[in-house]
XYZ file of C-alpha atoms in Angstrom:
523
model
C 0.000 0.000 0.000
C 1.112 3.567 -0.648
C -0.303 7.105 -0.481
C -0.993 7.268 -4.211
C -2.873 3.961 -4.222
C -4.985 5.062 -1.258
C -6.222 8.127 -3.129
C -6.908 6.064 -6.261
C -8.980 3.609 -4.214
C -10.991 6.373 -2.560
C -11.503 8.025 -5.924
C -13.365 4.858 -6.902
C -15.102 4.276 -3.534
C -16.252 7.856 -2.928
C -16.245 9.461 -6.392
C -18.693 12.262 -5.618
C -17.854 12.802 -1.973
C -16.266 16.175 -1.044
C -12.615 15.493 -0.277
C -11.194 19.033 -0.131
C -13.130 22.157 0.802
C -11.633 25.663 0.746
C -14.020 28.606 0.711
C -16.301 28.187 -2.274
C -14.032 25.537 -3.841
C -14.989 21.896 -3.417
C -12.975 18.999 -4.849
C -14.416 15.484 -4.837
C -12.337 12.350 -4.373
C -12.586 11.428 -8.052
C -11.530 14.950 -9.047
C -8.593 14.885 -6.619
C -7.457 11.543 -8.018
C -7.883 12.548 -11.680
C -6.182 15.935 -11.366
C -3.275 14.442 -9.419
C -2.657 12.046 -12.299
C -2.973 14.820 -14.881
C -0.552 17.091 -13.036
C 1.843 14.171 -12.545
C 1.752 13.632 -16.311
C 2.795 17.251 -16.952
C 5.491 17.078 -14.282
C 6.943 14.090 -16.112
C 6.735 16.008 -19.380
C 8.857 18.719 -17.711
C 11.505 16.162 -16.806
C 10.571 15.213 -13.224
C 11.665 11.621 -12.743
C 11.806 8.959 -10.090
C 14.023 9.975 -7.186
C 14.013 13.707 -7.991
C 13.164 16.162 -5.212
C 10.309 18.626 -5.721
C 9.934 21.496 -3.238
C 6.434 22.886 -2.549
C 5.981 26.448 -1.264
C 2.246 26.566 -0.684
C -0.287 27.445 2.003
C -3.187 25.133 2.873
C -5.220 24.934 -0.326
C -6.568 22.275 -2.736
C -3.547 22.804 -5.011
C -1.301 21.685 -2.160
C -3.237 18.425 -1.839
C -3.306 17.767 -5.589
C 0.380 18.525 -6.088
C 1.349 16.455 -3.048
C -0.040 13.299 -4.648
C 0.988 14.336 -8.175
C 4.652 14.533 -7.153
C 4.429 11.108 -5.532
C 2.949 9.721 -8.756
C 6.001 10.841 -10.717
C 8.177 8.775 -8.385
C 9.817 11.946 -7.044
C 10.114 12.943 -3.384
C 7.779 15.724 -2.270
C 9.342 18.415 -0.051
C 6.706 20.763 1.486
C 8.094 23.891 3.184
C 6.477 26.650 5.237
C 4.595 29.212 3.143
C 6.082 31.967 5.326
C 9.650 31.083 4.355
C 11.923 33.787 2.972
C 13.699 33.586 -0.385
C 16.951 32.773 1.404
C 15.343 29.904 3.300
C 13.705 28.506 0.143
C 16.974 28.740 -1.769
C 18.923 26.943 0.952
C 16.463 24.037 1.145
C 16.290 23.719 -2.640
C 20.071 23.625 -2.861
C 20.505 21.176 0.017
C 17.847 18.828 -1.367
C 19.160 19.186 -4.913
C 15.641 20.110 -5.975
C 14.678 19.526 -9.601
C 11.524 21.647 -9.357
C 9.847 24.289 -7.207
C 6.039 24.467 -6.958
C 4.743 27.825 -5.712
C 1.332 29.305 -4.990
C 0.690 32.310 -7.213
C 0.476 34.664 -4.223
C 3.961 33.626 -3.068
C 5.769 34.011 -6.401
C 7.128 37.507 -5.537
C 9.010 36.019 -2.559
C 11.200 33.789 -4.738
C 10.904 35.296 -8.212
C 14.291 37.071 -8.131
C 16.149 33.877 -7.258
C 14.122 31.761 -9.712
C 15.066 34.132 -12.548
C 18.726 33.552 -11.663
C 18.298 29.762 -11.530
C 17.204 28.635 -15.015
C 18.048 24.975 -14.339
C 15.237 24.835 -11.757
C 11.808 23.836 -13.098
C 9.555 26.572 -11.687
C 5.794 26.008 -11.583
C 3.053 28.207 -10.145
C -0.670 27.888 -9.642
C -1.637 30.607 -12.149
C -0.820 30.979 -15.828
C 2.618 30.613 -17.425
C 4.824 33.682 -17.229
C 8.536 34.127 -17.939
C 10.452 31.280 -16.323
C 7.274 29.995 -14.713
C 5.098 27.164 -15.941
C 1.449 27.661 -14.973
C -0.947 24.895 -13.997
C -3.862 26.947 -15.326
C -2.468 26.158 -18.781
C -2.302 22.453 -17.909
C -5.936 22.396 -16.862
C -6.889 24.031 -20.160
C -5.100 21.347 -22.204
C -6.672 17.997 -23.011
C -4.623 14.854 -22.482
C -5.685 11.810 -24.442
C -6.903 8.796 -22.526
C -4.230 6.665 -24.220
C -1.483 8.967 -22.950
C -2.934 8.987 -19.459
C -3.343 5.209 -19.373
C 0.225 4.723 -20.544
C 1.429 7.098 -17.832
C -0.579 5.435 -15.064
C 0.900 2.030 -15.930
C 4.544 3.086 -15.618
C 6.516 0.399 -13.756
C 7.632 2.542 -10.798
C 3.991 3.330 -9.958
C 3.149 -0.361 -9.915
C 6.223 -1.199 -7.830
C 5.822 1.618 -5.286
C 5.477 -0.025 -1.859
C 5.550 0.876 1.813
C 9.348 0.900 1.922
C 9.671 3.333 -0.998
C 10.944 6.806 -0.122
C 8.188 9.389 -0.457
C 8.949 12.755 1.150
C 11.317 15.052 3.026
C 10.385 17.592 5.683
C 13.022 20.090 6.745
C 13.790 20.868 10.342
C 16.817 22.505 11.961
C 19.319 21.359 14.517
C 21.339 23.178 17.126
C 23.928 24.114 14.515
C 21.257 26.162 12.759
C 21.624 24.180 9.535
C 18.358 22.686 8.252
C 18.170 18.898 8.163
C 15.913 16.987 5.816
C 13.871 14.253 7.497
C 13.356 11.422 5.014
C 10.187 9.318 5.145
C 8.907 6.173 3.496
C 5.272 5.371 2.728
C 5.386 3.036 5.725
C 6.297 5.956 8.004
C 3.363 8.047 6.810
C 0.794 5.264 6.803
C 1.824 4.032 10.250
C 1.343 7.400 11.965
C -1.877 8.062 10.015
C -3.314 4.706 11.122
C -2.200 5.376 14.669
C -3.947 8.750 14.825
C -7.097 7.396 13.190
C -7.439 4.706 15.835
C -6.306 6.737 18.862
C -8.721 9.592 18.097
C -11.474 7.593 16.357
C -11.402 9.176 12.919
C -13.328 7.553 10.052
C -14.758 8.257 6.598
C -17.460 10.274 8.373
C -14.913 12.640 9.923
C -14.595 16.280 8.903
C -11.066 17.511 9.572
C -10.129 21.194 9.725
C -6.649 22.361 8.636
C -5.581 25.803 9.809
C -2.044 24.882 10.914
C 0.561 24.747 8.084
C 0.507 21.453 6.188
C 4.269 21.803 5.814
C 4.508 20.661 9.452
C 4.599 16.959 10.218
C 1.724 16.827 12.731
C -1.038 18.370 10.593
C 0.352 16.781 7.425
C 0.915 13.193 8.516
C -1.380 12.747 11.501
C -4.431 14.400 9.971
C -4.057 15.137 6.235
C -2.700 11.682 5.358
C -5.173 10.095 7.786
C -8.044 11.954 6.093
C -6.853 10.850 2.661
C -6.542 7.256 3.866
C -9.993 7.180 5.461
C -11.928 9.048 2.786
C -12.779 11.868 5.197
C -13.693 15.428 4.171
C -10.890 17.938 4.762
C -11.608 21.654 5.158
C -8.680 24.048 4.758
C -7.863 27.738 4.842
C -4.784 29.760 3.884
C -4.054 30.866 7.437
C -5.300 30.768 11.007
C -7.459 33.272 12.848
C -9.829 32.797 15.820
C -12.705 34.021 13.663
C -11.942 31.466 10.955
C -11.677 28.645 13.459
C -15.074 29.394 14.966
C -16.776 30.062 11.635
C -15.455 26.941 9.902
C -16.153 24.561 12.802
C -19.749 25.770 12.945
C -20.326 25.972 9.183
C -18.796 22.624 8.224
C -19.645 20.646 11.372
C -15.980 19.866 11.958
C -15.232 16.763 14.037
C -11.423 17.007 14.453
C -9.084 19.974 14.746
C -5.382 20.096 15.583
C -3.701 23.313 16.638
C -0.900 24.772 18.677
C -2.014 25.812 22.171
C -1.856 29.468 21.121
C -4.640 28.836 18.588
C -6.937 27.714 21.396
C -5.851 30.407 23.833
C -6.453 33.197 21.309
C -9.768 31.765 20.121
C -11.286 31.465 23.563
C -10.805 35.237 23.968
C -13.133 35.891 21.044
C -15.943 38.098 22.386
C -18.662 35.935 20.805
C -17.104 32.535 21.544
C -20.085 31.339 23.583
C -22.531 32.064 20.757
C -20.952 29.550 18.338
C -22.220 26.000 17.939
C -19.126 23.832 18.333
C -21.001 20.692 19.336
C -19.885 18.714 16.279
C -16.299 18.535 17.586
C -15.265 15.087 18.786
C -11.654 15.999 19.571
C -9.759 19.230 20.051
C -6.124 18.149 19.682
C -3.202 20.304 20.692
C 0.558 19.910 20.682
C 3.789 21.426 19.466
C 4.397 23.795 22.402
C 4.783 23.665 26.171
C 1.525 24.122 28.054
C 1.314 24.704 31.794
C -1.112 22.801 33.994
C -2.933 26.066 34.697
C -3.457 26.879 31.019
C -4.529 23.287 30.310
C -7.168 23.625 33.044
C -8.394 26.883 31.507
C -8.738 25.142 28.138
C -10.806 22.413 29.810
C -13.245 24.994 31.111
C -13.632 26.502 27.647
C -13.502 23.555 25.243
C -14.615 20.702 27.478
C -12.515 18.118 29.257
C -14.066 15.217 27.342
C -12.932 16.575 23.978
C -9.351 17.672 24.701
C -6.305 15.615 23.768
C -2.617 16.510 24.064
C -0.327 14.898 21.488
C 3.455 14.721 21.800
C 5.876 13.794 19.049
C 8.656 15.109 16.858
C 9.286 15.392 13.149
C 11.979 12.716 13.201
C 9.470 10.296 14.719
C 6.839 10.778 12.063
C 5.596 12.481 14.322
C 4.521 9.901 16.830
C 4.955 9.579 20.558
C 2.336 10.055 23.270
C -1.293 11.097 23.583
C -2.991 12.281 26.769
C -6.795 12.357 26.835
C -7.922 14.880 29.440
C -10.987 12.868 30.403
C -8.903 9.796 31.230
C -6.314 11.560 33.383
C -7.705 14.891 34.620
C -5.162 14.959 37.462
C -2.248 14.671 35.018
C -2.977 17.513 32.605
C 0.229 19.346 31.804
C 2.080 16.053 31.350
C 2.448 14.389 27.945
C 1.084 11.004 29.046
C 2.203 7.672 30.386
C 2.377 5.399 27.338
C 3.516 5.343 23.778
C 0.667 5.565 21.281
C -0.287 2.660 19.029
C 2.753 1.090 17.306
C 5.190 3.082 19.507
C 7.441 2.279 22.455
C 8.656 5.194 24.568
C 10.908 5.492 27.581
C 13.068 7.979 29.453
C 16.713 6.975 29.796
C 19.855 8.270 31.445
C 23.166 8.951 29.718
C 23.991 5.230 29.793
C 20.774 4.348 28.000
C 19.197 2.792 31.097
C 15.554 3.443 31.916
C 14.986 6.167 34.512
C 13.149 5.377 37.715
C 10.326 7.489 39.160
C 11.441 10.997 39.968
C 14.503 10.822 37.734
C 15.182 13.060 34.762
C 16.450 11.798 31.424
C 16.072 11.894 27.653
C 12.996 10.602 25.864
C 13.632 7.956 23.231
C 11.127 6.050 21.112
C 10.864 3.480 18.362
C 8.275 2.241 15.898
C 7.586 1.949 12.177
C 6.428 5.554 11.914
C 9.859 7.044 12.471
C 12.038 8.598 9.790
C 14.312 6.567 7.554
C 17.050 9.058 8.422
C 18.290 12.539 7.653
C 18.591 13.174 3.925
C 22.244 13.132 2.836
C 23.403 13.339 6.449
C 24.581 9.931 7.710
C 26.453 11.466 10.669
C 23.334 13.162 12.057
C 21.318 9.997 11.382
C 23.766 7.887 13.367
C 23.626 10.379 16.241
C 19.824 10.444 16.352
C 19.019 6.768 15.648
C 20.826 4.308 17.900
C 19.987 0.621 18.218
C 16.624 1.256 16.564
C 15.684 4.043 18.984
C 15.151 7.670 17.984
C 16.712 9.896 20.639
C 14.505 12.960 20.855
C 16.731 15.419 22.683
C 13.748 16.158 24.948
C 14.372 15.999 28.672
C 11.563 14.734 30.894
C 10.859 13.608 34.441
C 8.948 10.413 35.164
C 6.537 10.690 38.086
C 5.494 7.934 40.473
C 2.613 6.933 38.176
C 4.760 6.716 35.061
C 3.627 10.015 33.516
C 6.184 12.122 31.667
C 6.628 15.815 32.448
C 8.703 17.884 30.047
C 11.668 19.668 31.635
C 13.728 21.114 28.799
C 15.081 20.374 25.355
C 18.652 19.302 24.884
C 18.932 21.106 21.612
C 17.568 24.424 22.898
C 14.801 24.478 20.319
C 12.149 27.091 21.038
C 8.512 26.474 20.151
C 6.457 29.602 19.559
C 2.900 29.301 18.307
C 3.474 25.613 17.599
C 6.403 26.291 15.236
C 10.006 25.306 15.960
C 12.541 28.139 16.126
C 16.223 27.384 16.525
C 18.412 29.845 18.454
C 21.648 29.104 16.618
C 20.150 30.127 13.279
C 19.244 33.553 14.694
C 22.513 33.928 16.600
C 24.634 33.254 13.529
C 22.874 36.012 11.622
C 23.085 38.518 14.487
C 26.805 37.851 14.840
C 27.151 39.523 11.439
C 25.769 42.791 12.825
C 28.653 45.298 12.921
C 27.682 46.673 16.365
C 27.049 43.382 18.177
C 29.854 41.668 20.065
C 28.049 38.634 21.449
C 24.510 37.313 21.408
C 22.497 34.483 22.942
C 18.918 33.668 21.950
C 16.520 31.817 24.243
C 12.810 31.146 24.517
C 11.027 32.719 27.475
C 7.640 31.549 28.732
C 4.593 33.170 27.176
C 1.057 32.391 28.298
C -0.371 32.228 24.764
C 2.473 31.477 22.361
C 4.274 28.938 24.551
C 7.566 30.766 24.197
C 8.685 34.133 22.859
C 12.016 34.575 21.055
C 14.342 36.693 23.198
C 17.849 37.945 22.348
C 20.491 38.839 24.932
C 23.025 41.138 23.311
C 26.481 42.330 24.322
C 27.344 45.431 22.318
C 30.800 46.256 21.051
C 32.764 48.816 23.014
C 31.548 52.384 22.655
C 28.189 51.517 21.042
C 25.141 53.465 22.272
C 22.796 51.122 24.122
C 19.921 53.603 24.305
C 18.704 53.175 20.741
C 15.684 51.001 19.877
C 17.533 47.708 19.650
C 14.385 45.642 19.137
C 13.585 47.522 15.932
C 17.253 47.520 14.903
C 17.570 43.742 15.268
C 14.221 42.941 13.655
C 15.096 45.170 10.678
C 18.508 43.511 10.373
C 16.979 40.025 10.301
C 14.024 40.704 7.996
C 14.534 39.111 4.600
C 16.819 36.489 6.133
C 14.330 34.845 8.488
C 10.605 34.199 8.496
C 8.723 36.670 10.696
C 7.894 34.124 13.400
C 11.623 33.659 14.041
C 12.289 37.340 14.758
C 13.087 38.219 18.401
C 10.176 39.848 20.210
C 12.364 40.963 23.116
C 15.931 42.280 23.225
C 17.959 42.768 26.392
C 21.278 44.631 26.318
C 23.599 43.051 28.893
C 27.225 43.721 29.878
C 28.232 40.062 29.509
C 26.783 36.612 28.910
C 26.957 34.041 31.714
C 29.445 31.283 30.907
C 30.857 28.168 32.529
C 34.534 27.446 33.024
C 34.762 26.059 29.500
C 33.424 29.281 28.030
C 30.020 27.872 27.070
C 27.077 30.257 27.443
C 24.785 29.164 30.267
C 21.405 29.642 28.626
C 19.537 28.136 31.550
C 20.776 31.060 33.651
C 19.264 33.506 31.168
C 15.981 31.593 31.226
C 15.880 31.310 35.013
C 16.572 34.988 35.635
C 14.210 36.232 32.961
C 11.344 33.835 33.601
C 10.443 35.971 36.599
C 9.789 38.946 34.325
C 6.480 39.633 32.629
C 6.706 38.515 29.029
C 4.801 40.665 26.581
C 4.690 39.700 22.908
C 4.706 42.716 20.651
């Protein structure tokens, strides 16, 4: 079984059923299947072959879904990236992946157009009409392809031989060095985590799944989008998130399942007319991707209902897969991430020797199962460091309580999670070190009641530099164009020196401990 075959089967089983809904646009399962094959045909005509990498810069829209399967049907690897990425970030991923093609939503073309014009070897495709270096899918849709051509294409050997162990996609994350790493998946990885989520949270062909979180992230993409495709569910999507959209779409489309970062829930429950909306269709409100205090989890229970809340824990390298805590089952343990691995997954907390931690001890979470990554793309060293003896070492530090529940303590790799999106301090620090007036810098995540964490920079200025200027604006202006907006520091503190240990390493936990007592206000 593979992702492409699942859509083909559902195209036959549910030909007229709405598969994708976005505003006034509705795509049935048969239409999704047919258009994916047609677009795959044109991708092949443009030279996309088995094993090539195809990067997708698109928000949540039907074109994303159609292209996702179309790329798979060419035998290439699909590489979705965040629609808020900058040109520099897109270029770096394309170059690291050795991308053959770049698929871009029409609205995002201006972000990368300058670089695309300078890169003629890259096959550039956008959702509108053809223009300059860009191929346009509107022209494809206006062109008839003979049934003989389409049948010949659909019978190509690599489509027939595609199986669960075939490589299918790459999602890019970043490590502590600040360099993006490509997480390589097989069909087995995707189908395993999709089946797991379907069973754990009782999704079926009757489900109506809402996508407001970026489908370039592993949790919404694999746990819910692939699960919806597999089950024949109806998937409702929008280009971005807002509290108004969440409330309107749940009520209008009788949504049964929604996944969001905690900030999405915390912002939405402040909507002045929240209580007037009919949200009774929801079976599960799922959240994950950011730290959530016990107090905020309790507040969410009051607003959304204990019986419908579920916390999911995982990481991109694991599929994602990991743990799931249902509030109704363990109301006294909210704030933890659970006490068992989800279906198909083993999880444990171990010390530096790899031995399981006892109650009260702190160690690193590791897990294993068929949903985990095959490895890091073109990075055997990082793969060997992360995957050891079949276990994926998460870099997440947790404490095990007397009942076996895991409580997150910190992250080995210093990753910050703001609004459900990973932000990596080293990436920001390396750019700020280029600033002519900055001597040293350390970036940490400070607690924020809504966003989980807020990006904060501690800066040591060079001798003689005026520290009374607006350094927040200065630093944000310096970084714009190099980083996506969600990675920009929201707080800047000018300090005389950074705390260090005897080896000269910056003690970031000291910065977090001192500053966590301050009120954090996101601008």
